[in-house]
Amino acid sequence: MLNLAIECSSATGSVALYRENVCLVERPLPDNVGSVQSLAATIEQLLSLHSARRADLISVTNGPGSFTGLRSGLATVKMLAFAWQVPVAPVDTLRAIAAHLEHAAAGSSRPAIVVPVLNAFRQQVFASAWLHAPSGPPHELAAAQVVDAAAWMRAPWASLHLRPPSTEAPLPPAGQAAVVVCGPGLRNYPPDAGSGVDIAAEELWAPTASDVARCGWSDYLGGGKTLVSAQELQPNYVRASAAEEKAAEEKAAEEKAAD
């Protein structure tokens, strides 16, 4: 079973082709990742390398991240998934970042709370939290959300709104789990010296198509409840764009003036 994976949330994305959980090939996207044509050409090259005409599953980051990259990537995936009539595994960008760290730390005997972060601009960050245990799959402790950058820098873990506790993902006792932050957002908003967190090595910050492939394959093996069709695939920007927020504010002002 071929799994085509696309990481399109940043200016430098990548594409990978997996056979189930084995990587066949992975390539970075050209600088003009915002171009649907350049992405489609890279996908065609990867399929041709393995004499394949289509994939059986498409895994793709659906946000948060670059509006341009996500729009181009998802438009391409919609087109391919519709033409091939195959399911899509949408992968949260922050989850892919956390998965990158989990893959690098495989074999660790200590649980870790991983807090991936992206620059959301306007003095804000996108962040979430994942529990990585020595055994078993990772569990989401805090969904992707917008956080004030200053508050996040003071306390990356404590600044997040957590999901209700569950028996599947109980929080480790205080002091038993390291809190590790990772992600491209650290370049702009590093944690304060007294925040009490560990910072992952910089080479582990950026999500890759391989991370997306592993997440998508995990979802497929998990019963496919989160898989969607081409028509159902939607971006998760987490926050509206500046232009959309401005338009909403102007509309609200006009409605208020008309009352």
Short mmCIF file of C-alpha atoms in Angstrom, two decimals:
data_model
loop_
_atom_site.label_atom_id
_atom_site.label_comp_id
_atom_site.label_asym_id
_atom_site.label_seq_id
_atom_site.Cartn_x
_atom_site.Cartn_y
_atom_site.Cartn_z
CA MET A 1 0.00 0.00 0.00
CA LEU A 2 1.50 3.33 -1.08
CA ASN A 3 1.18 6.33 1.21
CA LEU A 4 1.95 9.70 -0.39
CA ALA A 5 2.86 12.25 2.30
CA ILE A 6 3.07 16.01 1.89
CA GLU A 7 4.35 18.57 4.40
CA CYS A 8 3.14 21.95 3.11
CA SER A 9 2.79 24.06 6.26
CA SER A 10 6.01 26.03 5.85
CA ALA A 11 8.02 27.83 3.20
CA THR A 12 10.23 24.75 2.80
CA GLY A 13 7.98 21.72 2.52
CA SER A 14 8.69 18.14 1.47
CA VAL A 15 7.09 15.12 -0.18
CA ALA A 16 7.61 11.45 0.65
CA LEU A 17 6.41 8.15 -0.72
CA TYR A 18 6.02 5.30 1.76
CA ARG A 19 5.06 1.67 1.31
CA GLU A 20 3.08 1.21 4.50
CA ASN A 21 5.61 2.30 7.16
CA VAL A 22 8.74 2.05 5.00
CA CYS A 23 10.12 5.17 3.31
CA LEU A 24 10.80 4.69 -0.40
CA VAL A 25 11.85 8.25 -1.19
CA GLU A 26 11.61 11.74 0.32
CA ARG A 27 12.42 15.05 -1.32
CA PRO A 28 12.30 18.70 -0.29
CA LEU A 29 9.99 20.91 -2.31
CA PRO A 30 11.48 23.65 -4.48
CA ASP A 31 11.54 27.20 -3.16
CA ASN A 32 8.28 28.05 -4.91
CA VAL A 33 6.33 25.64 -2.70
CA GLY A 34 3.36 27.97 -3.05
CA SER A 35 2.96 26.82 -6.64
CA VAL A 36 0.50 23.99 -7.22
CA GLN A 37 2.38 23.16 -10.42
CA SER A 38 5.75 22.66 -8.66
CA LEU A 39 4.18 20.43 -6.01
CA ALA A 40 2.36 18.32 -8.59
CA ALA A 41 5.59 17.92 -10.59
CA THR A 42 7.50 16.68 -7.53
CA ILE A 43 4.75 14.17 -6.73
CA GLU A 44 4.79 12.89 -10.31
CA GLN A 45 8.57 12.41 -10.13
CA LEU A 46 8.36 10.39 -6.92
CA LEU A 47 5.63 8.13 -8.27
CA SER A 48 7.54 7.61 -11.52
CA LEU A 49 10.65 6.55 -9.60
CA HIS A 50 8.69 3.56 -8.31
CA SER A 51 6.64 2.91 -11.45
CA ALA A 52 3.46 3.92 -9.63
CA ARG A 53 0.55 5.75 -11.21
CA ARG A 54 -1.19 6.60 -7.93
CA ALA A 55 -1.04 6.19 -4.18
CA ASP A 56 -3.56 4.35 -1.99
CA LEU A 57 -3.52 6.93 0.81
CA ILE A 58 -2.52 10.59 0.97
CA SER A 59 -1.27 12.08 4.24
CA VAL A 60 -0.96 15.87 4.41
CA THR A 61 -0.45 18.61 6.97
CA ASN A 62 -3.65 20.65 7.17
CA GLY A 63 -2.51 23.39 9.53
CA PRO A 64 -1.71 25.52 11.29
CA GLY A 65 1.03 27.13 9.25
CA SER A 66 1.64 29.14 6.10
CA PHE A 67 -1.64 30.14 4.46
CA THR A 68 -0.04 30.00 1.01
CA GLY A 69 1.63 26.63 1.51
CA LEU A 70 -1.45 25.03 3.05
CA ARG A 71 -3.80 26.31 0.36
CA SER A 72 -1.55 25.05 -2.42
CA GLY A 73 -0.89 21.73 -0.73
CA LEU A 74 -4.51 21.00 0.11
CA ALA A 75 -5.70 22.06 -3.34
CA THR A 76 -3.28 19.57 -4.87
CA VAL A 77 -4.31 16.82 -2.46
CA LYS A 78 -8.00 17.43 -3.13
CA MET A 79 -7.38 17.12 -6.86
CA LEU A 80 -5.36 13.91 -6.53
CA ALA A 81 -7.62 12.26 -3.95
CA PHE A 82 -10.67 12.94 -6.12
CA ALA A 83 -8.97 11.65 -9.28
CA TRP A 84 -7.60 8.53 -7.57
CA GLN A 85 -10.64 8.03 -5.30
CA VAL A 86 -8.45 7.45 -2.25
CA PRO A 87 -8.79 8.61 1.38
CA VAL A 88 -6.84 11.47 2.93
CA ALA A 89 -5.24 11.53 6.37
CA PRO A 90 -5.15 15.18 7.53
CA VAL A 91 -2.30 15.67 10.01
CA ASP A 92 -2.08 18.59 12.42
CA THR A 93 1.23 20.41 11.83
CA LEU A 94 2.05 20.56 15.55
CA ARG A 95 1.41 16.84 15.83
CA ALA A 96 3.88 16.24 12.99
CA ILE A 97 6.50 18.32 14.82
CA ALA A 98 5.93 16.33 18.01
CA ALA A 99 6.16 13.09 16.01
CA HIS A 100 9.55 14.17 14.66
CA LEU A 101 10.86 14.43 18.21
CA GLU A 102 9.21 11.16 19.24
CA HIS A 103 10.84 9.32 16.33
CA ALA A 104 14.27 10.73 17.25
CA ALA A 105 13.83 9.80 20.93
CA ALA A 106 12.53 6.26 20.31
CA GLY A 107 13.70 3.90 23.03
CA SER A 108 13.73 6.45 25.84
CA SER A 109 12.57 5.03 29.17
CA ARG A 110 11.29 8.34 30.54
CA PRO A 111 7.92 9.87 29.65
CA ALA A 112 7.98 13.32 28.11
CA ILE A 113 5.49 16.11 27.60
CA VAL A 114 6.30 17.53 24.18
CA VAL A 115 5.19 21.10 23.44
CA PRO A 116 5.56 21.94 19.72
CA VAL A 117 5.37 25.60 18.73
CA LEU A 118 4.99 27.66 15.54
CA ASN A 119 5.24 31.39 15.01
CA ALA A 120 1.69 32.73 14.59
CA PHE A 121 2.97 36.30 14.12
CA ARG A 122 1.30 39.33 15.78
CA GLN A 123 3.15 38.43 19.02
CA GLN A 124 1.40 35.06 19.19
CA VAL A 125 2.31 31.40 18.79
CA PHE A 126 0.50 28.22 17.78
CA ALA A 127 1.16 25.52 20.36
CA SER A 128 -0.14 22.18 21.62
CA ALA A 129 1.07 19.42 23.95
CA TRP A 130 1.59 15.70 23.55
CA LEU A 131 2.41 12.98 26.07
CA HIS A 132 5.08 10.58 24.81
CA ALA A 133 5.25 7.49 27.02
CA PRO A 134 7.94 4.75 26.81
CA SER A 135 5.27 2.40 25.45
CA GLY A 136 2.12 3.05 23.51
CA PRO A 137 1.15 5.80 21.08
CA PRO A 138 1.43 9.52 21.89
CA HIS A 139 -1.64 11.24 23.33
CA GLU A 140 -2.76 14.81 22.76
CA LEU A 141 -2.92 16.72 26.05
CA ALA A 142 -3.67 20.16 24.56
CA ALA A 143 -5.11 20.79 21.10
CA ALA A 144 -3.57 23.32 18.70
CA GLN A 145 -4.31 26.82 20.00
CA VAL A 146 -3.22 30.43 19.77
CA VAL A 147 -1.24 31.66 22.78
CA ASP A 148 0.19 35.06 23.64
CA ALA A 149 3.91 34.77 22.88
CA ALA A 150 5.05 36.45 26.10
CA ALA A 151 2.89 34.13 28.22
CA TRP A 152 4.15 31.09 26.32
CA MET A 153 7.79 32.12 26.76
CA ARG A 154 7.29 32.43 30.54
CA ALA A 155 5.57 29.04 30.86
CA PRO A 156 5.26 26.97 27.66
CA TRP A 157 3.41 24.12 29.36
CA ALA A 158 1.32 26.03 31.91
CA SER A 159 0.12 28.59 29.34
CA LEU A 160 -1.89 25.97 27.43
CA HIS A 161 -5.55 25.05 27.84
CA LEU A 162 -5.50 21.30 28.44
CA ARG A 163 -8.01 18.69 27.40
CA PRO A 164 -9.97 17.08 30.26
CA PRO A 165 -7.91 14.30 31.90
CA SER A 166 -8.50 10.79 30.57
CA THR A 167 -7.54 7.27 31.60
CA GLU A 168 -5.81 6.87 28.21
CA ALA A 169 -3.50 9.82 28.79
CA PRO A 170 -3.09 10.43 32.54
CA LEU A 171 -0.58 13.10 33.40
CA PRO A 172 2.62 11.66 34.91
CA PRO A 173 3.30 12.65 38.54
CA ALA A 174 5.10 15.96 38.91
CA GLY A 175 8.78 15.65 38.17
CA GLN A 176 8.56 12.27 36.44
CA ALA A 177 8.17 13.65 32.91
CA ALA A 178 10.42 16.13 31.19
CA VAL A 179 8.74 19.01 29.37
CA VAL A 180 10.42 19.39 25.98
CA VAL A 181 9.70 22.24 23.58
CA CYS A 182 10.39 22.02 19.86
CA GLY A 183 9.40 23.66 16.61
CA PRO A 184 10.30 26.54 14.29
CA GLY A 185 8.56 29.01 16.60
CA LEU A 186 11.54 28.76 18.96
CA ARG A 187 13.60 30.90 16.59
CA ASN A 188 11.35 33.87 17.36
CA TYR A 189 10.08 33.01 20.82
CA PRO A 190 12.54 30.97 22.93
CA PRO A 191 11.40 30.04 26.46
CA ASP A 192 12.60 32.22 29.32
CA ALA A 193 15.61 30.93 31.24
CA GLY A 194 13.49 30.12 34.30
CA SER A 195 10.67 28.36 32.46
CA GLY A 196 11.90 24.92 33.52
CA VAL A 197 11.66 23.24 30.12
CA ASP A 198 14.14 21.41 27.92
CA ILE A 199 14.73 22.61 24.35
CA ALA A 200 15.05 19.99 21.63
CA ALA A 201 18.02 20.12 19.27
CA GLU A 202 17.35 22.54 16.41
CA GLU A 203 17.60 19.82 13.77
CA LEU A 204 14.44 18.30 15.29
CA TRP A 205 12.30 21.44 15.05
CA ALA A 206 10.93 21.28 11.51
CA PRO A 207 8.23 18.80 10.45
CA THR A 208 8.99 16.58 7.46
CA ALA A 209 6.92 14.57 5.02
CA SER A 210 8.17 11.43 6.78
CA ASP A 211 6.63 12.65 10.05
CA VAL A 212 3.37 13.25 8.20
CA ALA A 213 3.55 9.78 6.63
CA ARG A 214 4.01 8.09 10.01
CA CYS A 215 1.10 10.01 11.53
CA GLY A 216 -1.16 9.28 8.57
CA TRP A 217 -0.28 5.59 8.59
CA SER A 218 -0.95 5.42 12.33
CA ASP A 219 -4.40 6.92 11.75
CA TYR A 220 -5.07 4.41 8.99
CA LEU A 221 -4.07 1.49 11.21
CA GLY A 222 -6.20 2.93 14.00
CA GLY A 223 -9.36 2.28 12.05
CA GLY A 224 -9.39 5.29 9.78
CA LYS A 225 -11.89 7.29 11.83
CA THR A 226 -10.06 10.54 11.08
CA LEU A 227 -9.59 9.85 7.37
CA VAL A 228 -11.59 12.06 5.02
CA SER A 229 -12.54 12.24 1.36
CA ALA A 230 -11.34 14.85 -1.11
CA GLN A 231 -14.57 16.78 -0.60
CA GLU A 232 -14.28 16.67 3.20
CA LEU A 233 -10.65 17.82 3.44
CA GLN A 234 -10.40 21.25 5.07
CA PRO A 235 -7.53 23.39 6.38
CA ASN A 236 -7.21 24.03 10.10
CA TYR A 237 -5.76 27.52 10.27
CA VAL A 238 -6.63 27.71 14.02
CA ARG A 239 -6.86 31.49 13.60
CA ALA A 240 -8.28 33.61 10.79
CA SER A 241 -5.83 35.48 8.58
CA ALA A 242 -5.15 39.16 9.23
CA ALA A 243 -7.20 40.08 6.16
CA GLU A 244 -10.14 37.95 7.33
CA GLU A 245 -9.99 39.41 10.83
CA LYS A 246 -9.89 42.95 9.43
CA ALA A 247 -12.87 42.22 7.17
CA ALA A 248 -14.83 40.83 10.12
CA GLU A 249 -14.01 43.91 12.23
CA GLU A 250 -15.09 46.24 9.42
CA LYS A 251 -18.33 44.32 8.94
CA ALA A 252 -19.06 44.46 12.68
CA ALA A 253 -18.37 48.20 12.70
CA GLU A 254 -20.72 48.74 9.75
CA GLU A 255 -23.47 46.72 11.41
CA LYS A 256 -23.02 48.64 14.66
CA ALA A 257 -23.19 51.98 12.81
CA ALA A 258 -26.38 50.89 11.05
CA ASP A 259 -28.17 50.09 14.34
#
